Amino acid sequence: MRALRLPAGFEWGISTSAFQIEGASAADGRTPSVWDTFCAQPGRIAGGDRPDPGCDHYHRWKDDVDLLAGLGVDSYRFSVSWSRVLAGGRAANPRGFAFYDRLVDALLAAGIEPVVNLFHWDLPQDLQDAGGWRSRDTAYVFAEYAEKLATALADRVTRWSTMNEPFEHFGLGHVLGFHAPGQNLTGVAAFSVAHHLLLAHGLGVRAVRAGGARQVGLINSYAPVRPVNGGGDGAAACALDAIQNRLFTDPVLLGEYPAGLDAFEMDPASKPVRSGDLEIIAAPLDFLGVNYYNVLAVSAPEPADPLPFRLAELPGFDRTASGWPVVPDGMRETLVMLKDRYRDALPPLYVTETGAAYDEKPDADGFCDDFERVAFLASHVEAIAEAVASGVDVRGAMLWSLLDNFEWAEGFSQRFGLVHVDFQTAQRTPKASYYWYRDLIRGVTP
Ligand code: FCB
């Protein structure tokens, strides 16, 4: 790997999410989330995998803080299980709060900055039963949750994110139905989900600040879109770009919905949008989190296709075990695209996720040589440094993920961890990538 040229103080971190690592789904008063419900439905999760106990982080969190300390990260981004801290999404559960309280204290004692994400797709099932994200009320209940959490932790947690990847939760969960809550919405119904997620973000920003949070941001996923047949597929590429890269960013940074949503029969002038909503959604942010995994190739749709684009294969690149093409330059392209597109409206950036699934296992000596992941991470970190060199204000990078974990509808079949987890015993074994990242952090941070 080339010597990295990054500013002094560039932050190195790592990310997880509650539902993917905690297990303990019924412990200490936790109530079900939409993902618990979804996982219990036959055929939803590859191999019929069940998330609990999985990594069992709820009981093994001390081991995981030790792993973080050994890695030497500056920051650790995790999400809070809304269903654990508020029964049914509303009623305070002191034992749930106590878990995150302990975790935050242990991280601080280990010299690691906790970065709290409030929502990583695990809506309390009771709120889903009351309408979920189709209901405007959910955005207001989210704000109450956000304020309660901030009131409990903002004396020790500086940096907060309202939510992670609302686009995936909207698209995979509410339009394509591959993720919880498994819906197939179209038109105004689909648009209402997107709008209420955005409204929840905006109300959440206010609420965590009211609870004492000093820095607040939003974490989105981005993917450069490439038309496979050049100009002929340009309209399809614009449509996918509008929904993947702009739907959850233009309203937040520019205070307006992007053009092109009519291709999805979504109308920003329709009923869910009330006067004043866009001002709430565009509340100033302290940072934008960027999750990048790959680029998307697209061609024009066939006449019977339900969407105004068709995803295509991107030839000529290696692929991870998820089948995703490995395109490190897409990271640089994404960061530069954000700077060019939003200019003065763009807050400082953190890369909040990048990583890869590969299926390596520990050998007889217990060593797990995930050289492909090391190559993936090294090339993507270099691409971040290139973006910084060309003037993009990126303050840090958080890798996905500390542990192999429950990869949503793929169950345990896709391993993204720098630490291998044996899901029979929950035993953790650092992989070569863990030691690679530890050395990188030691060498680059002042
Ligand atoms: C992102 C999600 C994260 C994980 C990675 C692989 O889209 O935010 O939870 O599933 O992909």
Short mmCIF file of C-alpha atoms and ligand atoms in Angstrom, two decimals:
data_model
loop_
_atom_site.label_atom_id
_atom_site.label_comp_id
_atom_site.label_asym_id
_atom_site.label_seq_id
_atom_site.Cartn_x
_atom_site.Cartn_y
_atom_site.Cartn_z
CA MET A 1 0.00 0.00 0.00
CA ARG A 2 1.25 3.49 -0.84
CA ALA A 3 1.97 5.89 2.01
CA LEU A 4 -1.30 7.66 2.76
CA ARG A 5 -1.37 11.43 2.64
CA LEU A 6 -4.10 12.50 5.01
CA PRO A 7 -4.36 15.51 7.29
CA ALA A 8 -3.20 15.18 10.89
CA GLY A 9 -6.14 14.25 13.05
CA PHE A 10 -7.86 12.25 10.32
CA GLU A 11 -10.15 9.96 12.27
CA TRP A 12 -10.15 6.17 11.99
CA GLY A 13 -13.23 4.32 13.13
CA ILE A 14 -15.39 1.28 12.63
CA SER A 15 -19.14 0.73 12.44
CA THR A 16 -21.78 -1.78 13.52
CA SER A 17 -25.54 -1.78 13.93
CA ALA A 18 -27.72 -3.00 16.79
CA PHE A 19 -29.87 -5.57 15.06
CA GLN A 20 -26.92 -7.10 13.25
CA ILE A 21 -24.83 -7.80 16.36
CA GLU A 22 -26.79 -7.60 19.60
CA GLY A 23 -28.88 -10.79 19.66
CA ALA A 24 -30.70 -10.98 23.03
CA SER A 25 -33.93 -10.09 21.30
CA ALA A 26 -36.13 -10.63 24.36
CA ALA A 27 -33.65 -9.80 27.13
CA ASP A 28 -34.33 -7.21 29.81
CA GLY A 29 -37.61 -5.95 28.42
CA ARG A 30 -36.68 -5.50 24.74
CA THR A 31 -39.76 -5.62 22.53
CA PRO A 32 -39.88 -6.85 18.89
CA SER A 33 -38.83 -4.75 15.91
CA VAL A 34 -39.93 -5.15 12.31
CA TRP A 35 -36.78 -7.18 11.71
CA ASP A 36 -37.71 -9.70 14.42
CA THR A 37 -41.07 -10.13 12.73
CA PHE A 38 -39.56 -10.38 9.26
CA CYS A 39 -36.94 -12.95 10.29
CA ALA A 40 -39.68 -15.16 11.75
CA GLN A 41 -41.47 -15.33 8.38
CA PRO A 42 -40.51 -18.42 6.34
CA GLY A 43 -38.39 -17.78 3.27
CA ARG A 44 -37.34 -14.25 4.12
CA ILE A 45 -33.76 -14.90 5.28
CA ALA A 46 -31.16 -16.95 3.37
CA GLY A 47 -30.69 -20.36 4.92
CA GLY A 48 -33.45 -19.66 7.43
CA ASP A 49 -30.81 -17.98 9.65
CA ARG A 50 -32.06 -16.35 12.83
CA PRO A 51 -30.33 -13.25 14.23
CA ASP A 52 -30.45 -14.32 17.86
CA PRO A 53 -28.00 -15.11 19.44
CA GLY A 54 -25.70 -14.32 16.45
CA CYS A 55 -22.77 -12.27 17.73
CA ASP A 56 -24.52 -11.94 21.11
CA HIS A 57 -22.93 -8.54 21.56
CA TYR A 58 -25.52 -7.68 24.22
CA HIS A 59 -23.82 -10.15 26.52
CA ARG A 60 -20.28 -9.96 25.10
CA TRP A 61 -19.95 -6.20 24.75
CA LYS A 62 -16.93 -6.07 27.06
CA ASP A 63 -15.02 -8.43 24.75
CA ASP A 64 -15.99 -6.21 21.84
CA VAL A 65 -14.78 -3.06 23.56
CA ASP A 66 -11.48 -4.91 24.15
CA LEU A 67 -11.32 -5.73 20.44
CA LEU A 68 -11.94 -2.07 19.60
CA ALA A 69 -9.25 -0.99 22.04
CA GLY A 70 -6.80 -3.49 20.53
CA LEU A 71 -7.57 -2.12 17.09
CA GLY A 72 -6.80 1.38 18.31
CA VAL A 73 -9.71 3.11 16.58
CA ASP A 74 -10.44 6.73 17.40
CA SER A 75 -14.18 6.23 17.13
CA TYR A 76 -16.80 3.51 17.17
CA ARG A 77 -20.15 4.02 15.48
CA PHE A 78 -23.00 1.85 16.71
CA SER A 79 -26.76 2.08 16.56
CA VAL A 80 -29.26 1.96 19.37
CA SER A 81 -32.07 -0.57 19.33
CA TRP A 82 -35.15 1.64 19.69
CA SER A 83 -37.14 -1.44 20.83
CA ARG A 84 -34.64 -2.05 23.62
CA VAL A 85 -34.69 1.41 25.15
CA LEU A 86 -38.39 2.19 24.61
CA ALA A 87 -40.83 -0.70 24.92
CA GLY A 88 -43.07 -0.65 21.87
CA GLY A 89 -41.14 2.42 20.71
CA ARG A 90 -42.58 4.70 23.43
CA ALA A 91 -42.26 3.52 27.04
CA ALA A 92 -38.85 3.99 28.68
CA ASN A 93 -37.12 0.75 29.61
CA PRO A 94 -34.39 1.58 32.14
CA ARG A 95 -32.60 -1.74 31.58
CA GLY A 96 -32.31 -0.93 27.89
CA PHE A 97 -30.87 2.53 28.59
CA ALA A 98 -28.46 0.97 31.09
CA PHE A 99 -26.93 -1.20 28.37
CA TYR A 100 -25.94 1.78 26.20
CA ASP A 101 -24.89 3.73 29.25
CA ARG A 102 -22.40 1.02 30.19
CA LEU A 103 -21.20 0.71 26.63
CA VAL A 104 -20.57 4.45 26.28
CA ASP A 105 -18.70 4.58 29.58
CA ALA A 106 -16.53 1.61 28.64
CA LEU A 107 -15.71 3.12 25.24
CA LEU A 108 -14.73 6.42 26.80
CA ALA A 109 -12.62 4.63 29.40
CA ALA A 110 -10.82 2.89 26.52
CA GLY A 111 -10.19 6.22 24.79
CA ILE A 112 -12.67 5.54 21.97
CA GLU A 113 -15.20 8.16 20.91
CA PRO A 114 -18.73 6.74 20.74
CA VAL A 115 -20.72 7.85 17.68
CA VAL A 116 -24.41 7.07 18.11
CA ASN A 117 -26.75 6.32 15.23
CA LEU A 118 -30.40 6.36 16.27
CA PHE A 119 -32.04 4.32 13.54
CA HIS A 120 -30.60 1.48 11.50
CA TRP A 121 -33.86 0.06 10.05
CA ASP A 122 -35.23 -1.70 13.17
CA LEU A 123 -38.53 0.11 13.73
CA PRO A 124 -40.42 -1.14 16.81
CA GLN A 125 -43.13 -3.53 15.61
CA ASP A 126 -45.83 -1.70 17.58
CA LEU A 127 -45.10 1.42 15.54
CA GLN A 128 -45.24 -0.61 12.35
CA ASP A 129 -48.63 -1.92 13.43
CA ALA A 130 -49.74 1.69 13.86
CA GLY A 131 -48.80 2.48 10.25
CA GLY A 132 -44.99 2.45 10.24
CA TRP A 133 -43.29 4.98 8.00
CA ARG A 134 -46.47 5.45 5.96
CA SER A 135 -47.81 7.29 8.98
CA ARG A 136 -46.70 10.86 9.66
CA ASP A 137 -47.00 10.18 13.39
CA THR A 138 -44.00 7.84 13.24
CA ALA A 139 -41.75 10.81 12.48
CA TYR A 140 -42.93 12.56 15.66
CA VAL A 141 -42.55 9.42 17.77
CA PHE A 142 -39.02 9.11 16.38
CA ALA A 143 -38.27 12.65 17.54
CA GLU A 144 -39.44 11.79 21.06
CA TYR A 145 -37.12 8.77 21.04
CA ALA A 146 -34.25 10.92 19.74
CA GLU A 147 -34.66 13.49 22.48
CA LYS A 148 -34.85 10.83 25.21
CA LEU A 149 -31.68 9.16 23.98
CA ALA A 150 -29.80 12.44 23.71
CA THR A 151 -30.93 13.46 27.18
CA ALA A 152 -29.51 10.18 28.48
CA LEU A 153 -26.19 10.16 26.61
CA ALA A 154 -25.30 13.56 25.16
CA ASP A 155 -23.29 14.50 28.23
CA ARG A 156 -20.79 11.90 26.99
CA VAL A 157 -21.62 11.41 23.29
CA THR A 158 -20.65 14.33 21.07
CA ARG A 159 -21.58 13.02 17.63
CA TRP A 160 -24.99 11.73 16.62
CA SER A 161 -26.59 10.47 13.45
CA THR A 162 -30.35 10.40 13.04
CA MET A 163 -30.44 7.42 10.72
CA ASN A 164 -28.47 5.13 8.47
CA GLU A 165 -29.24 4.71 4.78
CA PRO A 166 -32.88 5.75 4.61
CA PHE A 167 -32.72 4.97 0.88
CA GLU A 168 -32.08 1.25 1.48
CA HIS A 169 -34.75 1.09 4.17
CA PHE A 170 -37.19 2.78 1.78
CA GLY A 171 -36.22 0.87 -1.36
CA LEU A 172 -35.42 -2.60 -0.05
CA GLY A 173 -37.95 -2.57 2.79
CA HIS A 174 -40.92 -0.70 1.35
CA VAL A 175 -40.72 -0.92 -2.46
CA LEU A 176 -38.92 -4.16 -3.33
CA GLY A 177 -39.92 -6.01 -0.16
CA PHE A 178 -36.57 -7.80 0.29
CA HIS A 179 -36.07 -6.27 3.74
CA ALA A 180 -38.37 -5.65 6.70
CA PRO A 181 -41.17 -4.69 6.75
CA GLY A 182 -41.41 -6.53 3.41
CA GLN A 183 -43.73 -4.11 1.63
CA ASN A 184 -44.24 -3.49 -2.08
CA LEU A 185 -45.50 0.07 -2.21
CA THR A 186 -45.78 2.30 -5.26
CA GLY A 187 -46.72 5.89 -6.06
CA VAL A 188 -47.94 8.14 -3.25
CA ALA A 189 -47.77 5.32 -0.69
CA ALA A 190 -44.07 4.75 -1.44
CA PHE A 191 -43.39 8.46 -1.52
CA SER A 192 -45.05 8.92 1.88
CA VAL A 193 -42.48 6.50 3.37
CA ALA A 194 -39.57 8.48 1.91
CA HIS A 195 -41.06 11.78 3.05
CA HIS A 196 -41.77 10.60 6.59
CA LEU A 197 -38.24 9.21 6.92
CA LEU A 198 -36.92 12.61 5.85
CA LEU A 199 -39.31 14.38 8.21
CA ALA A 200 -38.16 12.09 11.03
CA HIS A 201 -34.58 13.02 10.23
CA GLY A 202 -35.35 16.75 10.38
CA LEU A 203 -37.41 16.51 13.56
CA GLY A 204 -34.72 14.20 14.97
CA VAL A 205 -32.00 16.80 14.37
CA ARG A 206 -33.99 19.33 16.42
CA ALA A 207 -34.77 16.77 19.08
CA VAL A 208 -31.22 15.55 19.70
CA ARG A 209 -30.01 19.13 19.82
CA ALA A 210 -32.75 19.87 22.38
CA GLY A 211 -31.44 16.88 24.34
CA GLY A 212 -27.94 18.37 24.40
CA ALA A 213 -26.23 16.81 21.35
CA ARG A 214 -23.41 18.98 20.01
CA GLN A 215 -22.93 17.46 16.53
CA VAL A 216 -25.65 15.89 14.40
CA GLY A 217 -25.58 14.35 10.95
CA LEU A 218 -27.20 11.88 8.60
CA ILE A 219 -25.68 8.74 7.08
CA ASN A 220 -26.55 8.01 3.45
CA SER A 221 -25.39 5.47 0.90
CA TYR A 222 -24.10 6.64 -2.47
CA ALA A 223 -23.23 4.83 -5.68
CA PRO A 224 -22.02 6.37 -8.93
CA VAL A 225 -24.32 5.21 -11.72
CA ARG A 226 -22.87 4.09 -15.06
CA PRO A 227 -25.02 3.59 -18.16
CA VAL A 228 -23.80 0.35 -19.82
CA ASN A 229 -24.57 1.54 -23.35
CA GLY A 230 -23.31 5.09 -23.02
CA GLY A 231 -25.77 7.82 -23.95
CA GLY A 232 -28.56 5.41 -24.93
CA ASP A 233 -29.13 4.51 -21.30
CA GLY A 234 -28.73 8.06 -20.02
CA ALA A 235 -32.35 8.52 -18.95
CA ALA A 236 -32.22 5.29 -16.94
CA ALA A 237 -28.97 6.40 -15.29
CA CYS A 238 -30.50 9.79 -14.37
CA ALA A 239 -33.54 8.09 -12.88
CA LEU A 240 -31.47 5.77 -10.70
CA ASP A 241 -29.15 8.62 -9.70
CA ALA A 242 -32.17 10.72 -8.63
CA ILE A 243 -33.50 8.06 -6.35
CA GLN A 244 -30.27 6.47 -5.06
CA ASN A 245 -28.10 9.55 -4.67
CA ARG A 246 -30.45 12.54 -4.45
CA LEU A 247 -33.80 11.60 -2.92
CA PHE A 248 -32.41 11.60 0.62
CA THR A 249 -29.79 14.32 0.09
CA ASP A 250 -31.29 17.16 -1.96
CA PRO A 251 -34.13 17.81 0.54
CA VAL A 252 -31.66 17.68 3.44
CA LEU A 253 -28.96 19.90 1.95
CA LEU A 254 -30.91 22.00 -0.57
CA GLY A 255 -34.40 22.03 0.93
CA GLU A 256 -36.04 20.63 -2.21
CA TYR A 257 -36.86 17.31 -3.80
CA PRO A 258 -34.78 16.39 -6.87
CA ALA A 259 -36.20 16.44 -10.39
CA GLY A 260 -37.05 13.11 -11.96
CA LEU A 261 -39.17 11.50 -9.24
CA ASP A 262 -42.16 11.44 -11.60
CA ALA A 263 -40.42 8.53 -13.36
CA PHE A 264 -41.23 6.61 -10.15
CA GLU A 265 -44.77 8.02 -9.94
CA MET A 266 -43.65 9.96 -6.88
CA ASP A 267 -44.88 13.52 -6.75
CA PRO A 268 -43.28 15.99 -4.33
CA ALA A 269 -46.41 18.13 -4.65
CA SER A 270 -48.56 15.31 -3.30
CA LYS A 271 -50.32 15.01 0.00
CA PRO A 272 -47.60 13.78 2.37
CA VAL A 273 -45.64 17.05 1.98
CA ARG A 274 -47.06 19.79 4.18
CA SER A 275 -46.09 23.40 4.27
CA GLY A 276 -42.99 23.86 6.43
CA ASP A 277 -41.81 20.25 6.13
CA LEU A 278 -38.88 21.01 3.86
CA GLU A 279 -37.60 23.67 6.27
CA ILE A 280 -37.61 21.07 9.04
CA ILE A 281 -35.91 18.49 6.80
CA ALA A 282 -33.20 20.97 5.77
CA ALA A 283 -32.07 21.69 9.34
CA PRO A 284 -28.32 22.50 9.25
CA LEU A 285 -26.05 19.51 9.83
CA ASP A 286 -22.58 19.17 11.31
CA PHE A 287 -21.59 16.31 9.03
CA LEU A 288 -22.82 13.98 6.33
CA GLY A 289 -21.93 10.29 6.63
CA VAL A 290 -21.10 8.55 3.37
CA ASN A 291 -21.48 4.80 2.92
CA TYR A 292 -19.87 3.49 -0.27
CA TYR A 293 -19.64 -0.10 -1.49
CA ASN A 294 -19.74 -0.14 -5.30
CA VAL A 295 -20.92 1.54 -8.48
CA LEU A 296 -24.18 0.62 -10.18
CA ALA A 297 -24.49 -0.19 -13.87
CA VAL A 298 -27.78 0.48 -15.52
CA SER A 299 -29.53 0.05 -18.85
CA ALA A 300 -32.85 1.26 -20.23
CA PRO A 301 -35.85 -0.68 -18.93
CA GLU A 302 -37.77 -3.24 -20.98
CA PRO A 303 -41.40 -2.24 -21.62
CA ALA A 304 -42.78 -4.52 -18.89
CA ASP A 305 -40.27 -3.39 -16.22
CA PRO A 306 -41.86 -1.69 -13.18
CA LEU A 307 -38.94 0.69 -12.65
CA PRO A 308 -37.54 3.28 -15.10
CA PHE A 309 -34.15 1.53 -15.22
CA ARG A 310 -32.77 -1.97 -15.28
CA LEU A 311 -29.74 -2.88 -13.16
CA ALA A 312 -26.99 -4.41 -15.30
CA GLU A 313 -23.71 -6.24 -14.83
CA LEU A 314 -20.60 -4.09 -14.70
CA PRO A 315 -18.06 -6.10 -16.68
CA GLY A 316 -14.32 -6.10 -16.01
CA PHE A 317 -14.12 -5.90 -12.22
CA ASP A 318 -13.38 -8.45 -9.50
CA ARG A 319 -16.34 -9.28 -7.29
CA THR A 320 -16.78 -9.78 -3.58
CA ALA A 321 -18.67 -12.74 -2.12
CA SER A 322 -21.84 -10.60 -2.38
CA GLY A 323 -21.26 -10.36 -6.13
CA TRP A 324 -20.58 -6.64 -5.85
CA PRO A 325 -17.92 -5.27 -8.23
CA VAL A 326 -14.77 -3.96 -6.56
CA VAL A 327 -14.40 -0.37 -7.81
CA PRO A 328 -12.19 1.64 -5.46
CA ASP A 329 -12.24 4.68 -7.70
CA GLY A 330 -16.00 4.84 -7.18
CA MET A 331 -15.21 5.96 -3.62
CA ARG A 332 -13.19 8.92 -4.88
CA GLU A 333 -15.83 9.63 -7.51
CA THR A 334 -18.60 9.61 -4.90
CA LEU A 335 -16.83 12.03 -2.59
CA VAL A 336 -15.93 14.38 -5.44
CA MET A 337 -19.47 14.14 -6.81
CA LEU A 338 -20.87 15.29 -3.45
CA LYS A 339 -18.50 18.25 -3.35
CA ASP A 340 -19.27 19.27 -6.93
CA ARG A 341 -23.00 18.82 -6.54
CA TYR A 342 -23.61 20.50 -3.19
CA ARG A 343 -20.68 22.94 -2.93
CA ASP A 344 -21.21 25.34 -0.02
CA ALA A 345 -24.27 23.42 1.16
CA LEU A 346 -22.14 20.33 1.87
CA PRO A 347 -21.10 19.87 5.51
CA PRO A 348 -17.86 18.04 6.39
CA LEU A 349 -17.94 14.39 5.33
CA TYR A 350 -17.09 11.20 7.16
CA VAL A 351 -16.97 7.92 5.31
CA THR A 352 -19.18 5.96 7.67
CA GLU A 353 -19.07 2.57 5.93
CA THR A 354 -17.00 0.75 3.38
CA GLY A 355 -16.10 -2.90 3.38
CA ALA A 356 -16.53 -6.24 1.66
CA ALA A 357 -17.88 -9.74 2.17
CA TYR A 358 -15.37 -12.54 1.65
CA ASP A 359 -15.77 -16.05 2.93
CA GLU A 360 -12.45 -16.78 4.60
CA LYS A 361 -12.25 -19.06 7.63
CA PRO A 362 -9.64 -19.46 10.37
CA ASP A 363 -7.05 -22.15 9.52
CA ALA A 364 -5.96 -24.96 11.85
CA ASP A 365 -3.81 -22.49 13.79
CA GLY A 366 -6.74 -20.11 14.15
CA PHE A 367 -5.38 -17.56 11.69
CA CYS A 368 -7.79 -16.03 9.23
CA ASP A 369 -5.95 -14.65 6.22
CA ASP A 370 -8.53 -12.41 4.56
CA PHE A 371 -6.06 -10.95 2.07
CA GLU A 372 -8.87 -10.01 -0.33
CA ARG A 373 -10.50 -7.83 2.34
CA VAL A 374 -7.15 -6.21 3.12
CA ALA A 375 -6.72 -5.38 -0.57
CA PHE A 376 -10.28 -4.05 -0.74
CA LEU A 377 -9.93 -1.84 2.32
CA ALA A 378 -6.46 -0.58 1.40
CA SER A 379 -7.58 0.46 -2.08
CA HIS A 380 -10.69 2.19 -0.75
CA VAL A 381 -8.74 4.06 1.91
CA GLU A 382 -6.33 5.21 -0.81
CA ALA A 383 -9.31 6.44 -2.83
CA ILE A 384 -10.46 8.48 0.18
CA ALA A 385 -6.98 10.02 0.42
CA GLU A 386 -7.17 10.93 -3.29
CA ALA A 387 -10.49 12.67 -2.73
CA VAL A 388 -9.01 14.59 0.19
CA ALA A 389 -6.02 15.55 -1.98
CA SER A 390 -8.40 16.96 -4.57
CA GLY A 391 -10.05 19.18 -1.98
CA VAL A 392 -12.96 17.20 -0.50
CA ASP A 393 -13.38 17.82 3.23
CA VAL A 394 -13.40 14.24 4.56
CA ARG A 395 -12.66 14.15 8.28
CA GLY A 396 -12.48 10.42 8.89
CA ALA A 397 -13.23 6.89 7.77
CA MET A 398 -15.18 4.17 9.52
CA LEU A 399 -14.97 0.67 8.10
CA TRP A 400 -17.76 -1.87 7.92
CA SER A 401 -17.55 -3.82 10.15
CA LEU A 402 -15.98 -4.85 13.45
CA LEU A 403 -17.55 -8.32 13.50
CA ASP A 404 -18.97 -10.78 11.02
CA ASN A 405 -22.67 -10.26 11.64
CA PHE A 406 -26.26 -10.75 10.55
CA GLU A 407 -26.28 -9.40 7.02
CA TRP A 408 -30.02 -8.76 6.81
CA ALA A 409 -31.80 -10.95 4.22
CA GLU A 410 -28.50 -12.71 3.52
CA GLY A 411 -28.37 -13.98 7.11
CA PHE A 412 -24.91 -15.11 8.21
CA SER A 413 -23.87 -16.09 4.69
CA GLN A 414 -21.98 -12.84 4.04
CA ARG A 415 -19.11 -11.97 6.34
CA PHE A 416 -17.99 -8.33 6.44
CA GLY A 417 -16.06 -8.41 9.73
CA LEU A 418 -12.45 -7.59 10.50
CA VAL A 419 -13.07 -10.10 13.27
CA HIS A 420 -14.30 -13.59 12.43
CA VAL A 421 -17.26 -14.84 14.47
CA ASP A 422 -18.09 -18.51 14.89
CA PHE A 423 -21.88 -18.35 15.07
CA GLN A 424 -22.11 -21.66 16.92
CA THR A 425 -19.98 -20.46 19.82
CA ALA A 426 -19.85 -16.67 19.25
CA GLN A 427 -16.07 -16.95 19.48
CA ARG A 428 -14.26 -13.96 17.98
CA THR A 429 -10.99 -14.31 16.01
CA PRO A 430 -9.31 -11.21 14.58
CA LYS A 431 -8.54 -11.61 10.89
CA ALA A 432 -5.48 -10.37 9.00
CA SER A 433 -7.51 -7.25 8.12
CA TYR A 434 -7.84 -6.42 11.83
CA TYR A 435 -4.05 -6.38 12.21
CA TRP A 436 -3.67 -4.49 8.92
CA TYR A 437 -6.07 -1.78 10.14
CA ARG A 438 -4.40 -1.61 13.57
CA ASP A 439 -1.04 -1.00 11.89
CA LEU A 440 -2.49 1.56 9.52
CA ILE A 441 -3.97 3.47 12.46
CA ARG A 442 -0.71 3.32 14.38
CA GLY A 443 1.25 4.59 11.40
CA VAL A 444 -1.00 7.36 10.25
CA THR A 445 -2.48 8.96 13.30
CA PRO A 446 -0.15 11.43 15.02
C1 FCB B 1 -25.03 -1.26 4.35
C2 FCB B 1 -25.74 -1.31 5.68
C3 FCB B 1 -25.05 -2.19 6.70
C4 FCB B 1 -24.51 -3.45 6.06
C5 FCB B 1 -23.67 -3.12 4.87
C6 FCB B 1 -23.03 -4.32 4.20
O1 FCB B 1 -25.95 -0.94 3.35
O2 FCB B 1 -25.84 -0.03 6.23
O3 FCB B 1 -25.96 -2.47 7.72
O4 FCB B 1 -25.54 -4.31 5.77
O5 FCB B 1 -24.46 -2.45 3.92
#
